């Protein structure tokens, strides 16, 4: 309240600078930028054809030509990793984008209207949520058959209820704000109020959750491909490469290390972005 | 905009209750009140007396769970039975509202100018440029210096007083017949409060907007209101001209409330307090709801007194009104 | 006899961002002097950004002053350590605007009050229980309410609990920051009466911080008016309300909405906004809004000068006018 005067000003002034938030956001964005650039420029950057088999170089150690060594078919590990990164990022990002596009309107409507609308929207989503993620993905893949697209779809289904719940919770808070009531008092209809006032003020936590989930989606895609249920050979995938290298770990450790590091870096970049966003949007840590 | 000679807004035996674990809470209990064109009518009461519920009911903004009966008449329409779609056309156009805290009643993601223009575009088929021009004119009218520059500012860069001026500009955008101001100065500093009250008074005089000014502050009422309605525990206990209320309060509650204000009596003397607590509205006292705390209560008070009186002396809902000159007219 | 509390040249700044070499500051309090005698009540009045709350917190030792002295019972508060600090904390107690924030929601209010006794190591376990009941009675609360949680009390009852907790350590000075602002008029009257009665009966000194001159007029015979971190006028409340000297005080008094329709605002109230305490205006901070400002006001920070009996105002312009012999 303004009658107490200074504490407001002081609270603003005493808040530690958002420098740490900006640092982690920047590092995350730069890292992701590099990875995305590498993925996009894969055909240019890759020194070799990722599928070219060379019987003479089976499990060759890193050297001048094959910088990060070759796999059990004599394919260049660096080139395969670059192409695999492309697939993995695409699957991870598209799965979360699809989930968000569906989750945001659902959460918005459920949180804004509440009551039976909320029940109608939230209960089915809760039912998805109670199923173990991997089991859900496995059953979907069993029905639809393995592949990158199906993997992305499965991940989107897993994340849909999570993102919808975040959006709903955030909308519940925003809908109680005076400016939402004020907008209605000025004659704004439900849809206009939701889109113009509730949505932009509620989307922050979804962006945070979305970036973090993209990191996990990347891991999940790798796990599915590792099990042979995601991206199908011969298309290179980070998970698939890990699976291939598993048997020759002691002979050619680079087969595990290179895709492993790639996964770690990509996941890290998304987590850093998520963390930075969270701190920027919510410096006091209230919402978390 | 056309105005009839009748009241700008009329509440007719309005009742609002909310469900709760303890049974229905009767927040507004049989309130009948007329807001005349051009007047500022003060609606006074303490927390939980139902004055904000009444305001929301008048705007058709009550939550779905609320049970409403009686009528809220704006012109010849009853807002309590209107469909949401029709209500939407009226809100912000014929009846507008100013909220208590300007820091929370403006959307932080839109510029202040956009929020004024939005109100115009919600009701008038005008171009963006036309809406902006009108919004700028309104911003100047409510006393915002260098309106062009401030149009594109987000709310958080403005002081509380400036934000409340923006809220008022948005409320007046379509020249409503009725303005409901719910504690419009409570969140502001004293010197800024005086500015905003003078602004409201000036706008009322220039535009002829009827204002329902809801407040807990008797000082604010005395400064700008023509008439005053006093609410207690969901019931209207007294309606009279401002002069009458302050010189001859007729209801024991009004009288006690006036005596409780510091700065009116002898400094350092004991302030009059009202014994007891505000009743639980899930189980309110039968009859006059003030009776359990009233020093003049008798057995009669278990029957609800009607709000009766005349134009000159005002109306009071009490079996034992205080002022002698009104006792004659009250029965 | 020396004053119980003396504040001299108090300065408090808060960093408000900007790079280290060009750090900006909120000039919350600048060069404030106050003094309160035993059993006395001083009203401290101001609007947003006046620094009244910061003054209170500096006195309580919650903020360390950047410059100046806070002396309690003759001793510099900044130098207190260990047992003398604990003793100081026992003797000076705060009362907040809404004790909701200072009462643990999971504890019964009785236990919260008992905790303040424990914190000050007063009495044995049994004594403390009796003392809590006594304290509840002192502040006019049914001791049975001690078993309730804060959420089950009304605003007025919670404020009484807040006062009971403050009284637990038998303090000599109460710093009450807007103690009635969050309350309804009729409840406000109860709390004001209570504070006044306690001041009289227990010989308490009170610093009563408020934005409401009407309330301050009622509770204290002395008042200090603050604007943007400085005291602009101080003296007997009655004299200041009747004939305010400083143009800001004058505007503040005129802006009081009197509950009396015959005393409506006569002329346009003070124009303009309260400037930000970050980069306050130079010279007299009030000059941009002041109707009688002169060129010198922009440069010179005015000193408090006597304008009447025990009555000081920090405005050279009005001082010149008032000291001129009247015909």
Coordinates of N, CA and C in Angstrom, one line a residue, chain A residues 46-221:
Chain A
X46 N 29.6 -30.7 -41.7 CA 30.1 -32.1 -41.6 C 31.2 -32.4 -42.6
X47 N 32.3 -32.9 -42.1 CA 33.4 -33.2 -43.0 C 33.2 -34.4 -43.9
X48 N 32.3 -35.3 -43.5 CA 32.0 -36.5 -44.3 C 30.6 -36.7 -44.4
X49 N 30.2 -37.6 -45.3 CA 28.8 -38.1 -45.4 C 28.6 -38.9 -44.1
X50 N 27.5 -38.6 -43.3 CA 27.3 -39.3 -42.1 C 27.0 -40.8 -42.3
X51 N 26.5 -41.2 -43.5 CA 26.1 -42.5 -43.7 C 27.2 -43.3 -44.5
X52 N 28.2 -42.6 -44.9 CA 29.3 -43.3 -45.7 C 30.0 -44.3 -44.9
X53 N 29.9 -45.6 -45.4 CA 30.6 -46.7 -44.7 C 32.0 -46.9 -45.2
X54 N 33.0 -47.0 -44.3 CA 34.3 -47.2 -44.8 C 34.9 -48.4 -44.0
X55 N 34.9 -49.6 -44.7 CA 35.4 -50.8 -44.0 C 36.8 -50.7 -43.4
X56 N 37.6 -49.8 -44.0 CA 39.0 -49.7 -43.6 C 39.1 -48.9 -42.3
X57 N 38.1 -48.3 -41.9 CA 38.2 -47.4 -40.7 C 37.3 -47.8 -39.6
X58 N 36.9 -49.1 -39.6 CA 36.0 -49.5 -38.5 C 36.7 -49.3 -37.2
X59 N 36.0 -48.5 -36.3 CA 36.4 -48.2 -34.9 C 37.8 -47.5 -34.9
X60 N 38.0 -46.7 -36.0 CA 39.3 -46.0 -36.0 C 39.3 -44.9 -35.0
X61 N 40.5 -44.8 -34.3 CA 40.6 -43.7 -33.3 C 40.6 -42.4 -34.0
X62 N 40.3 -41.3 -33.2 CA 40.4 -40.0 -33.8 C 41.7 -39.7 -34.4
X63 N 41.7 -39.1 -35.6 CA 43.0 -38.7 -36.2 C 42.7 -37.4 -37.1
X64 N 43.6 -37.1 -37.9 CA 43.5 -35.8 -38.7 C 42.3 -35.8 -39.6
X65 N 41.9 -36.9 -40.2 CA 40.8 -36.9 -41.1 C 39.5 -37.1 -40.4
X66 N 39.4 -38.2 -39.6 CA 38.2 -38.4 -38.8 C 38.5 -37.9 -37.4
X67 N 38.1 -36.6 -37.2 CA 38.5 -35.8 -36.0 C 38.1 -36.5 -34.7
X68 N 36.9 -37.1 -34.7 CA 36.4 -37.7 -33.4 C 36.3 -39.3 -33.6
X69 N 37.1 -39.8 -34.6 CA 37.1 -41.2 -34.7 C 35.9 -41.7 -35.6
X70 N 35.9 -43.1 -35.7 CA 34.8 -43.7 -36.6 C 34.1 -44.8 -35.8
X71 N 32.9 -45.2 -36.2 CA 32.1 -46.2 -35.5 C 32.4 -47.6 -36.0
X72 N 31.5 -48.5 -35.6 CA 31.8 -49.9 -36.0 C 31.5 -50.2 -37.5
X73 N 30.9 -49.2 -38.2 CA 30.8 -49.3 -39.7 C 31.8 -48.5 -40.4
X74 N 32.7 -47.8 -39.6 CA 33.6 -46.9 -40.2 C 33.1 -45.6 -40.6
X75 N 31.9 -45.2 -40.0 CA 31.3 -43.9 -40.3 C 31.9 -42.8 -39.4
X76 N 32.0 -41.6 -39.9 CA 32.7 -40.5 -39.2 C 31.8 -40.1 -38.0
X77 N 32.3 -40.2 -36.8 CA 31.5 -39.9 -35.6 C 31.1 -38.4 -35.5
X78 N 32.0 -37.5 -35.9 CA 31.7 -36.1 -35.8 C 30.6 -35.8 -36.7
X79 N 30.6 -36.3 -38.0 CA 29.6 -36.0 -38.9 C 28.2 -36.5 -38.5
X80 N 28.3 -37.8 -37.9 CA 27.0 -38.4 -37.5 C 26.5 -37.6 -36.3
X81 N 27.3 -37.1 -35.4 CA 26.8 -36.4 -34.2 C 26.2 -35.1 -34.7
X82 N 26.8 -34.4 -35.7 CA 26.2 -33.2 -36.1 C 24.8 -33.4 -36.7
X83 N 24.7 -34.5 -37.5 CA 23.4 -34.8 -38.1 C 22.4 -35.2 -37.0
X84 N 22.9 -36.0 -36.1 CA 22.0 -36.5 -35.0 C 21.5 -35.4 -34.2
X85 N 22.3 -34.4 -33.9 CA 21.9 -33.2 -33.1 C 20.8 -32.5 -33.8
X86 N 20.8 -32.5 -35.1 CA 19.8 -31.9 -35.9 C 18.4 -32.6 -35.7
X87 N 18.4 -33.9 -35.7 CA 17.2 -34.6 -35.5 C 16.7 -34.5 -34.1
X88 N 17.7 -34.6 -33.1 CA 17.3 -34.5 -31.7 C 16.7 -33.2 -31.4
X89 N 17.3 -32.1 -31.8 CA 16.8 -30.8 -31.5 C 15.4 -30.6 -32.1
X90 N 15.3 -31.1 -33.3 CA 14.0 -30.9 -34.0 C 12.9 -31.6 -33.3
X91 N 13.2 -32.9 -32.9 CA 12.2 -33.6 -32.1 C 11.8 -33.0 -30.8
X92 N 12.9 -32.6 -30.1 CA 12.7 -32.0 -28.7 C 11.9 -30.7 -28.8
X93 N 12.3 -29.8 -29.7 CA 11.6 -28.5 -29.8 C 10.2 -28.7 -30.3
X94 N 10.1 -29.5 -31.4 CA 8.7 -29.5 -32.0 C 7.8 -30.2 -31.0
X95 N 8.2 -31.2 -30.2 CA 7.3 -31.8 -29.3 C 6.8 -30.8 -28.3
X96 N 7.7 -30.0 -27.7 CA 7.3 -29.0 -26.7 C 6.5 -27.9 -27.3
X97 N 6.8 -27.5 -28.6 CA 6.0 -26.5 -29.2 C 4.6 -27.0 -29.4
X98 N 4.4 -28.2 -29.9 CA 3.1 -28.8 -30.1 C 2.4 -28.9 -28.8
X99 N 3.0 -29.4 -27.7 CA 2.4 -29.5 -26.4 C 2.0 -28.1 -25.9
X100 N 2.8 -27.1 -26.1 CA 2.5 -25.8 -25.6 C 1.3 -25.2 -26.4
X101 N 1.3 -25.4 -27.7 CA 0.2 -24.8 -28.5 C -1.2 -25.4 -28.0
X102 N -1.2 -26.7 -27.6 CA -2.4 -27.3 -27.2 C -2.7 -26.9 -25.7
X103 N -1.6 -26.9 -24.9 CA -1.8 -26.8 -23.4 C -2.2 -25.4 -23.1
X104 N -1.7 -24.3 -23.7 CA -1.9 -23.0 -23.3 C -3.4 -22.6 -23.4
X105 N -4.1 -22.9 -24.6 CA -5.5 -22.6 -24.6 C -6.3 -23.4 -23.6
X106 N -5.9 -24.7 -23.4 CA -6.7 -25.5 -22.5 C -6.5 -24.9 -21.1
X107 N -5.3 -24.7 -20.7 CA -5.0 -24.1 -19.3 C -5.7 -22.8 -19.1
X108 N -5.7 -22.0 -20.2 CA -6.2 -20.6 -20.1 C -7.7 -20.7 -19.8
X109 N -8.4 -21.5 -20.6 CA -9.9 -21.7 -20.5 C -10.2 -22.3 -19.1
X110 N -9.5 -23.3 -18.7 CA -9.8 -24.0 -17.5 C -9.6 -23.0 -16.3
X111 N -8.5 -22.3 -16.3 CA -8.2 -21.4 -15.2 C -9.1 -20.2 -15.2
X112 N -9.5 -19.7 -16.4 CA -10.2 -18.4 -16.4 C -11.7 -18.7 -16.0
X113 N -12.3 -19.7 -16.6 CA -13.7 -20.0 -16.3 C -13.9 -20.8 -15.0
X114 N -13.0 -21.7 -14.7 CA -13.1 -22.5 -13.5 C -14.4 -23.3 -13.6
X115 N -14.8 -23.8 -12.4 CA -16.1 -24.5 -12.3 C -16.1 -25.8 -13.2
X116 N -17.2 -26.0 -13.9 CA -17.4 -27.2 -14.7 C -16.5 -27.2 -15.9
X117 N -16.1 -26.1 -16.4 CA -15.2 -26.0 -17.6 C -13.9 -26.5 -17.2
X118 N -13.4 -26.1 -16.0 CA -12.2 -26.5 -15.4 C -12.2 -28.1 -15.3
X119 N -13.2 -28.6 -14.7 CA -13.3 -30.0 -14.5 C -13.3 -30.8 -15.8
X120 N -14.0 -30.2 -16.8 CA -14.1 -30.9 -18.1 C -12.7 -30.9 -18.8
X121 N -11.9 -29.9 -18.6 CA -10.6 -29.8 -19.2 C -9.5 -30.5 -18.4
X122 N -9.6 -30.3 -17.1 CA -8.5 -30.8 -16.2 C -8.5 -32.3 -15.9
X123 N -9.7 -32.8 -15.7 CA -9.7 -34.3 -15.3 C -9.1 -35.2 -16.4
X124 N -9.5 -35.0 -17.7 CA -8.8 -35.9 -18.7 C -7.3 -35.7 -18.7
X125 N -6.8 -34.5 -18.5 CA -5.4 -34.2 -18.5 C -4.7 -34.9 -17.3
X126 N -5.4 -34.9 -16.2 CA -4.9 -35.5 -15.0 C -4.7 -37.0 -15.2
X127 N -5.7 -37.6 -16.0 CA -5.6 -39.0 -16.3 C -4.3 -39.4 -17.1
X128 N -3.9 -38.5 -18.0 CA -2.7 -38.7 -18.7 C -1.5 -38.6 -17.7
X129 N -1.6 -37.7 -16.8 CA -0.5 -37.4 -15.9 C -0.2 -38.6 -15.0
X130 N -1.3 -39.4 -14.6 CA -1.0 -40.5 -13.7 C -0.3 -41.6 -14.4
X131 N -0.3 -41.7 -15.7 CA 0.4 -42.8 -16.4 C 1.9 -42.5 -16.4
X132 N 2.7 -43.5 -16.1 CA 4.2 -43.3 -16.2 C 4.6 -42.8 -17.6
X133 N 5.5 -41.8 -17.7 CA 5.8 -41.2 -19.0 C 6.3 -42.2 -20.0
X134 N 7.2 -43.1 -19.6 CA 7.8 -44.0 -20.5 C 6.8 -45.1 -21.0
X135 N 5.9 -45.5 -20.1 CA 4.9 -46.5 -20.4 C 4.0 -45.9 -21.5
X136 N 3.6 -44.6 -21.3 CA 2.8 -43.9 -22.2 C 3.4 -43.8 -23.6
X137 N 4.7 -43.4 -23.6 CA 5.4 -43.3 -24.9 C 5.5 -44.7 -25.5
X138 N 5.8 -45.7 -24.8 CA 5.9 -47.1 -25.3 C 4.6 -47.5 -25.9
X139 N 3.5 -47.3 -25.2 CA 2.2 -47.8 -25.8 C 1.9 -47.0 -27.1
X140 N 2.1 -45.7 -27.1 CA 1.9 -44.9 -28.3 C 2.7 -45.4 -29.5
X141 N 4.0 -45.8 -29.2 CA 4.9 -46.2 -30.3 C 4.4 -47.6 -30.7
X142 N 4.0 -48.4 -29.8 CA 3.5 -49.7 -30.1 C 2.3 -49.6 -31.1
X143 N 1.4 -48.6 -30.9 CA 0.3 -48.5 -31.7 C 0.7 -47.9 -33.1
X144 N 1.5 -46.8 -33.0 CA 1.7 -46.0 -34.2 C 3.0 -46.4 -34.9
X145 N 3.8 -47.3 -34.3 CA 5.1 -47.7 -34.9 C 6.2 -46.7 -34.6
X146 N 7.5 -47.2 -34.5 CA 8.6 -46.3 -34.1 C 8.9 -45.3 -35.2
X147 N 9.7 -44.2 -34.8 CA 10.1 -43.2 -35.7 C 10.2 -41.8 -35.0
X148 N 10.9 -40.9 -35.6 CA 11.1 -39.6 -35.0 C 9.8 -38.8 -34.8
X149 N 8.9 -38.9 -35.8 CA 7.6 -38.1 -35.7 C 6.8 -38.7 -34.5
X150 N 6.7 -40.0 -34.5 CA 5.9 -40.6 -33.4 C 6.5 -40.3 -32.0
X151 N 7.9 -40.3 -32.0 CA 8.6 -40.0 -30.7 C 8.2 -38.6 -30.3
X152 N 8.3 -37.7 -31.2 CA 7.9 -36.3 -30.9 C 6.5 -36.2 -30.4
X153 N 5.6 -36.9 -31.1 CA 4.2 -36.9 -30.7 C 4.0 -37.5 -29.3
X154 N 4.7 -38.6 -29.0 CA 4.6 -39.2 -27.7 C 5.1 -38.2 -26.6
X155 N 6.2 -37.6 -26.9 CA 6.7 -36.6 -25.9 C 5.7 -35.5 -25.7
X156 N 5.1 -35.0 -26.8 CA 4.1 -33.9 -26.7 C 3.0 -34.3 -25.8
X157 N 2.5 -35.6 -26.0 CA 1.4 -36.1 -25.1 C 1.8 -36.1 -23.7
X158 N 3.0 -36.5 -23.4 CA 3.5 -36.6 -22.0 C 3.5 -35.2 -21.4
X159 N 4.0 -34.2 -22.2 CA 4.2 -32.9 -21.6 C 2.9 -32.1 -21.6
X160 N 1.9 -32.4 -22.4 CA 0.7 -31.6 -22.5 C 0.1 -31.4 -21.1
X161 N -0.2 -32.4 -20.3 CA -0.8 -32.1 -19.0 C 0.0 -31.2 -18.1
X162 N 1.4 -31.4 -18.2 CA 2.2 -30.7 -17.3 C 2.1 -29.2 -17.7
X163 N 2.3 -28.9 -19.0 CA 2.2 -27.5 -19.4 C 0.8 -26.9 -19.2
X164 N -0.2 -27.7 -19.4 CA -1.6 -27.2 -19.2 C -1.8 -26.8 -17.7
X165 N -1.3 -27.7 -16.8 CA -1.4 -27.4 -15.4 C -0.7 -26.1 -15.0
X166 N 0.5 -25.9 -15.6 CA 1.3 -24.7 -15.3 C 0.5 -23.5 -15.7
X167 N -0.1 -23.6 -17.0 CA -0.8 -22.5 -17.5 C -2.1 -22.2 -16.7
X168 N -2.8 -23.3 -16.3 CA -4.0 -23.1 -15.5 C -3.7 -22.5 -14.2
X169 N -2.6 -22.9 -13.5 CA -2.3 -22.3 -12.2 C -2.0 -20.8 -12.4
X170 N -1.2 -20.5 -13.4 CA -0.8 -19.2 -13.6 C -2.0 -18.3 -14.0
X171 N -2.9 -18.9 -14.8 CA -4.2 -18.2 -15.1 C -5.1 -17.9 -13.9
X172 N -5.1 -18.9 -13.0 CA -5.9 -18.7 -11.8 C -5.5 -17.5 -11.1
X173 N -4.2 -17.3 -11.0 CA -3.7 -16.1 -10.2 C -4.0 -14.8 -11.0
X174 N -3.7 -14.9 -12.3 CA -3.9 -13.7 -13.1 C -5.4 -13.3 -13.2
X175 N -6.3 -14.3 -13.3 CA -7.7 -14.0 -13.4 C -8.2 -13.2 -12.2
X176 N -7.6 -13.4 -11.1 CA -8.0 -12.7 -9.8 C -7.5 -11.3 -9.8
X177 N -6.7 -10.9 -10.7 CA -6.1 -9.5 -10.7 C -7.2 -8.5 -11.0
X178 N -7.0 -7.3 -10.3 CA -8.0 -6.2 -10.6 C -8.1 -5.8 -12.0
X179 N -7.0 -5.9 -12.7 CA -7.1 -5.3 -14.1 C -7.9 -6.2 -15.0
X180 N -8.0 -7.5 -14.6 CA -8.9 -8.4 -15.4 C -10.4 -8.0 -15.2
X181 N -10.7 -7.8 -13.9 CA -12.1 -7.3 -13.6 C -12.3 -5.9 -14.2
X182 N -11.3 -5.1 -14.2 CA -11.4 -3.7 -14.7 C -11.6 -3.8 -16.2
X183 N -11.0 -4.7 -16.9 CA -11.2 -4.9 -18.4 C -12.6 -5.3 -18.6
X184 N -13.1 -6.2 -17.8 CA -14.5 -6.6 -18.0 C -15.5 -5.4 -17.7
X185 N -15.1 -4.6 -16.7 CA -16.0 -3.5 -16.4 C -16.0 -2.5 -17.5
X186 N -14.9 -2.5 -18.3 CA -14.9 -1.5 -19.4 C -15.6 -2.1 -20.7
X187 N -16.1 -3.3 -20.5 CA -17.0 -3.8 -21.6 C -16.2 -4.8 -22.4
X188 N -15.1 -5.3 -22.0 CA -14.3 -6.3 -22.8 C -15.0 -7.7 -22.6
X189 N -15.2 -8.4 -23.6 CA -15.9 -9.7 -23.5 C -14.9 -10.8 -23.0
X190 N -15.4 -12.0 -22.7 CA -14.6 -13.0 -22.1 C -13.4 -13.4 -23.0
X191 N -13.6 -13.5 -24.3 CA -12.5 -14.0 -25.2 C -11.5 -12.9 -25.3
X192 N -11.9 -11.6 -25.5 CA -11.0 -10.5 -25.6 C -10.2 -10.3 -24.3
X193 N -10.9 -10.5 -23.2 CA -10.2 -10.3 -21.9 C -9.1 -11.4 -21.7
X194 N -9.5 -12.6 -22.1 CA -8.6 -13.7 -21.9 C -7.3 -13.5 -22.8
X195 N -7.6 -13.2 -24.1 CA -6.5 -13.1 -25.0 C -5.6 -11.8 -24.7
X196 N -6.3 -10.7 -24.5 CA -5.5 -9.5 -24.3 C -4.9 -9.3 -22.9
X197 N -5.6 -9.7 -21.9 CA -5.1 -9.4 -20.5 C -4.6 -10.6 -19.7
X198 N -5.4 -11.8 -19.9 CA -5.0 -12.9 -19.0 C -3.8 -13.6 -19.7
X199 N -3.9 -13.9 -20.9 CA -2.8 -14.7 -21.6 C -1.4 -14.1 -21.5
X200 N -1.3 -12.8 -21.8 CA 0.1 -12.3 -21.8 C 0.7 -12.2 -20.3
X201 N -0.2 -12.1 -19.4 CA 0.2 -12.0 -18.0 C 0.4 -13.4 -17.3
X202 N 0.0 -14.4 -18.0 CA 0.1 -15.8 -17.5 C 1.1 -16.6 -18.1
X203 N 1.6 -16.2 -19.3 CA 2.4 -17.1 -20.1 C 3.9 -17.3 -19.6
X204 N 4.3 -16.4 -18.7 CA 5.7 -16.5 -18.2 C 6.1 -17.8 -17.7
X205 N 5.4 -18.3 -16.7 CA 5.7 -19.6 -16.1 C 5.7 -20.8 -17.2
X206 N 4.9 -20.7 -18.2 CA 4.8 -21.7 -19.2 C 6.1 -21.6 -20.1
X207 N 6.6 -20.4 -20.3 CA 7.9 -20.3 -21.1 C 9.0 -20.9 -20.3
X208 N 9.0 -20.7 -19.0 CA 10.1 -21.2 -18.1 C 10.0 -22.8 -18.2
X209 N 8.8 -23.3 -17.9 CA 8.6 -24.7 -17.9 C 8.9 -25.3 -19.2
X210 N 8.5 -24.6 -20.3 CA 8.7 -25.1 -21.6 C 10.2 -25.3 -21.9
X211 N 11.0 -24.3 -21.6 CA 12.4 -24.5 -21.9 C 13.1 -25.6 -21.1
X212 N 12.7 -25.7 -19.8 CA 13.2 -26.8 -19.0 C 12.8 -28.2 -19.6
X213 N 11.5 -28.2 -20.0 CA 11.0 -29.5 -20.6 C 11.6 -29.8 -21.9
X214 N 12.0 -28.8 -22.7 CA 12.7 -29.1 -24.0 C 14.0 -29.8 -23.7
X215 N 14.7 -29.4 -22.6 CA 15.9 -30.1 -22.2 C 15.6 -31.6 -21.9
X216 N 14.6 -31.8 -21.2 CA 14.2 -33.2 -20.8 C 13.7 -34.0 -22.0
X217 N 13.0 -33.2 -22.9 CA 12.5 -33.9 -24.1 C 13.7 -34.5 -25.0
X218 N 14.7 -33.7 -25.0 CA 15.9 -34.2 -25.7 C 16.5 -35.5 -25.1
X219 N 16.5 -35.5 -23.8 CA 16.9 -36.7 -23.1 C 16.0 -37.9 -23.4
X220 N 14.7 -37.5 -23.4 CA 13.7 -38.6 -23.6 C 13.8 -39.2 -25.0
X221 N 14.0 -38.3 -26.0 CA 14.1 -38.7 -27.4 C 15.4 -39.6 -27.5

